[in-house]
Amino acid sequence: TASAPPSVCAVLSLNARGVTARAVAEAEKALGAEAVFATSSLREAAAAAKVIESRRYDVVVAGGGDGTLGALLKDLRDAYREPGDDDAAALARLPAIAALPLGTGNAVARYLG
């Protein structure tokens, strides 16, 4: 039997130089508007992480720079944390993360390949 394709969402930082209105529109076209979280503040990003956890996406694409990726990992860790978890346990439950290098430095994405 064929399995369903993975569910994918994107978190795009509107503060990153490469995240343009066109980039957001293309992501919405590819994934559906409900699966694209265009954020402009840490508060919005944290709220997006809670929605991502509740919808149980299989893959999260982080569009932005190193700060976007780091903040997203922290926010997802917090959203997926269960009582009694240490960081490692919470991080182990996260969906797959893909870095889309749209920031200024993008050192993490370059390092990871």
Tab-separated table of C-alpha atoms in Angstrom:
chain	number	residue	atom	x	y	z
A	1	THR	CA	0.000	0.000	0.000
A	2	ALA	CA	1.155	3.511	-0.710
A	3	SER	CA	1.753	5.750	2.246
A	4	ALA	CA	0.603	9.349	2.385
A	5	PRO	CA	3.181	11.995	1.516
A	6	PRO	CA	4.670	13.827	4.486
A	7	SER	CA	2.866	16.924	5.677
A	8	VAL	CA	5.083	19.968	5.214
A	9	CYS	CA	4.877	23.514	6.526
A	10	ALA	CA	7.141	26.529	6.306
A	11	VAL	CA	8.086	29.207	8.804
A	12	LEU	CA	9.320	32.256	6.914
A	13	SER	CA	10.892	35.170	8.762
A	14	LEU	CA	9.716	38.413	7.187
A	15	ASN	CA	12.828	40.005	8.705
A	16	ALA	CA	15.176	37.903	6.552
A	17	ARG	CA	16.505	39.607	3.424
A	18	GLY	CA	15.482	36.726	1.154
A	19	VAL	CA	11.905	36.403	2.379
A	20	THR	CA	9.962	38.546	-0.044
A	21	ALA	CA	6.270	38.793	-0.786
A	22	ARG	CA	6.946	36.619	-3.834
A	23	ALA	CA	8.692	33.970	-1.704
A	24	VAL	CA	5.724	33.853	0.678
A	25	ALA	CA	3.276	33.620	-2.240
A	26	GLU	CA	5.266	30.784	-3.842
A	27	ALA	CA	5.375	28.886	-0.539
A	28	GLU	CA	1.619	29.322	-0.130
A	29	LYS	CA	1.080	28.101	-3.684
A	30	ALA	CA	3.217	25.012	-3.077
A	31	LEU	CA	2.091	24.123	0.454
A	32	GLY	CA	-1.260	25.858	0.887
A	33	ALA	CA	-1.712	29.115	2.781
A	34	GLU	CA	-2.615	27.308	6.020
A	35	ALA	CA	0.816	25.629	6.039
A	36	VAL	CA	2.861	28.831	5.676
A	37	PHE	CA	3.693	30.893	8.743
A	38	ALA	CA	5.146	34.264	7.720
A	39	THR	CA	6.354	35.770	10.983
A	40	SER	CA	7.743	39.186	11.835
A	41	SER	CA	8.343	38.821	15.578
A	42	LEU	CA	9.512	36.293	18.136
A	43	ARG	CA	5.984	36.213	19.568
A	44	GLU	CA	4.504	35.306	16.170
A	45	ALA	CA	7.158	32.622	15.678
A	46	ALA	CA	6.421	31.078	19.091
A	47	ALA	CA	2.696	31.043	18.278
A	48	ALA	CA	3.456	29.363	14.925
A	49	ALA	CA	5.434	26.645	16.726
A	50	LYS	CA	2.414	25.854	18.902
A	51	VAL	CA	0.200	25.509	15.804
A	52	ILE	CA	2.821	23.337	14.092
A	53	GLU	CA	2.893	21.050	17.132
A	54	SER	CA	-0.897	20.826	17.262
A	55	ARG	CA	-1.104	19.929	13.557
A	56	ARG	CA	1.772	17.428	13.824
A	57	TYR	CA	3.539	18.330	10.589
A	58	ASP	CA	6.158	15.811	9.454
A	59	VAL	CA	8.546	18.422	8.041
A	60	VAL	CA	9.128	22.075	8.931
A	61	VAL	CA	11.030	24.291	6.504
A	62	ALA	CA	12.733	27.264	8.186
A	63	GLY	CA	13.101	30.128	5.727
A	64	GLY	CA	15.444	32.823	6.973
A	65	GLY	CA	18.890	32.966	8.489
A	66	ASP	CA	20.691	31.499	11.461
A	67	GLY	CA	18.514	33.424	13.919
A	68	THR	CA	15.324	32.089	12.346
A	69	LEU	CA	16.565	28.515	12.551
A	70	GLY	CA	17.763	28.853	16.145
A	71	ALA	CA	14.575	30.524	17.335
A	72	LEU	CA	12.424	27.966	15.534
A	73	LEU	CA	14.256	25.056	17.148
A	74	LYS	CA	13.850	26.634	20.593
A	75	ASP	CA	10.161	27.373	20.017
A	76	LEU	CA	9.453	23.885	18.678
A	77	ARG	CA	11.353	22.320	21.588
A	78	ASP	CA	9.159	24.278	23.985
A	79	ALA	CA	5.971	23.368	22.081
A	80	TYR	CA	6.808	19.631	21.971
A	81	ARG	CA	8.038	19.438	25.571
A	82	GLU	CA	6.058	17.140	27.845
A	83	PRO	CA	6.096	17.198	31.659
A	84	GLY	CA	9.386	15.843	32.980
A	85	ASP	CA	11.230	16.224	29.660
A	86	ASP	CA	14.766	17.419	29.431
A	87	ASP	CA	15.833	19.233	26.256
A	88	ALA	CA	16.988	16.047	24.519
A	89	ALA	CA	13.659	14.296	25.053
A	90	ALA	CA	11.697	17.276	23.736
A	91	LEU	CA	13.989	17.678	20.725
A	92	ALA	CA	13.680	13.978	19.880
A	93	ARG	CA	9.956	14.466	19.191
A	94	LEU	CA	10.427	17.299	16.697
A	95	PRO	CA	9.504	16.861	13.050
A	96	ALA	CA	12.248	16.885	10.437
A	97	ILE	CA	13.667	20.392	9.999
A	98	ALA	CA	14.922	21.799	6.693
A	99	ALA	CA	16.838	25.074	6.467
A	100	LEU	CA	16.062	27.313	3.503
A	101	PRO	CA	18.941	29.851	3.524
A	102	LEU	CA	17.244	33.212	2.999
A	103	GLY	CA	19.085	35.263	5.622
A	104	THR	CA	22.296	37.254	5.556
A	105	GLY	CA	24.908	34.835	6.878
A	106	ASN	CA	23.304	31.407	6.590
A	107	ALA	CA	26.292	29.752	8.279
A	108	VAL	CA	24.225	26.901	9.730
A	109	ALA	CA	22.601	26.012	6.395
A	110	ARG	CA	25.983	26.142	4.643
A	111	TYR	CA	27.549	23.938	7.312
A	112	LEU	CA	24.752	21.373	7.188
A	113	GLY	CA	24.753	21.325	3.389
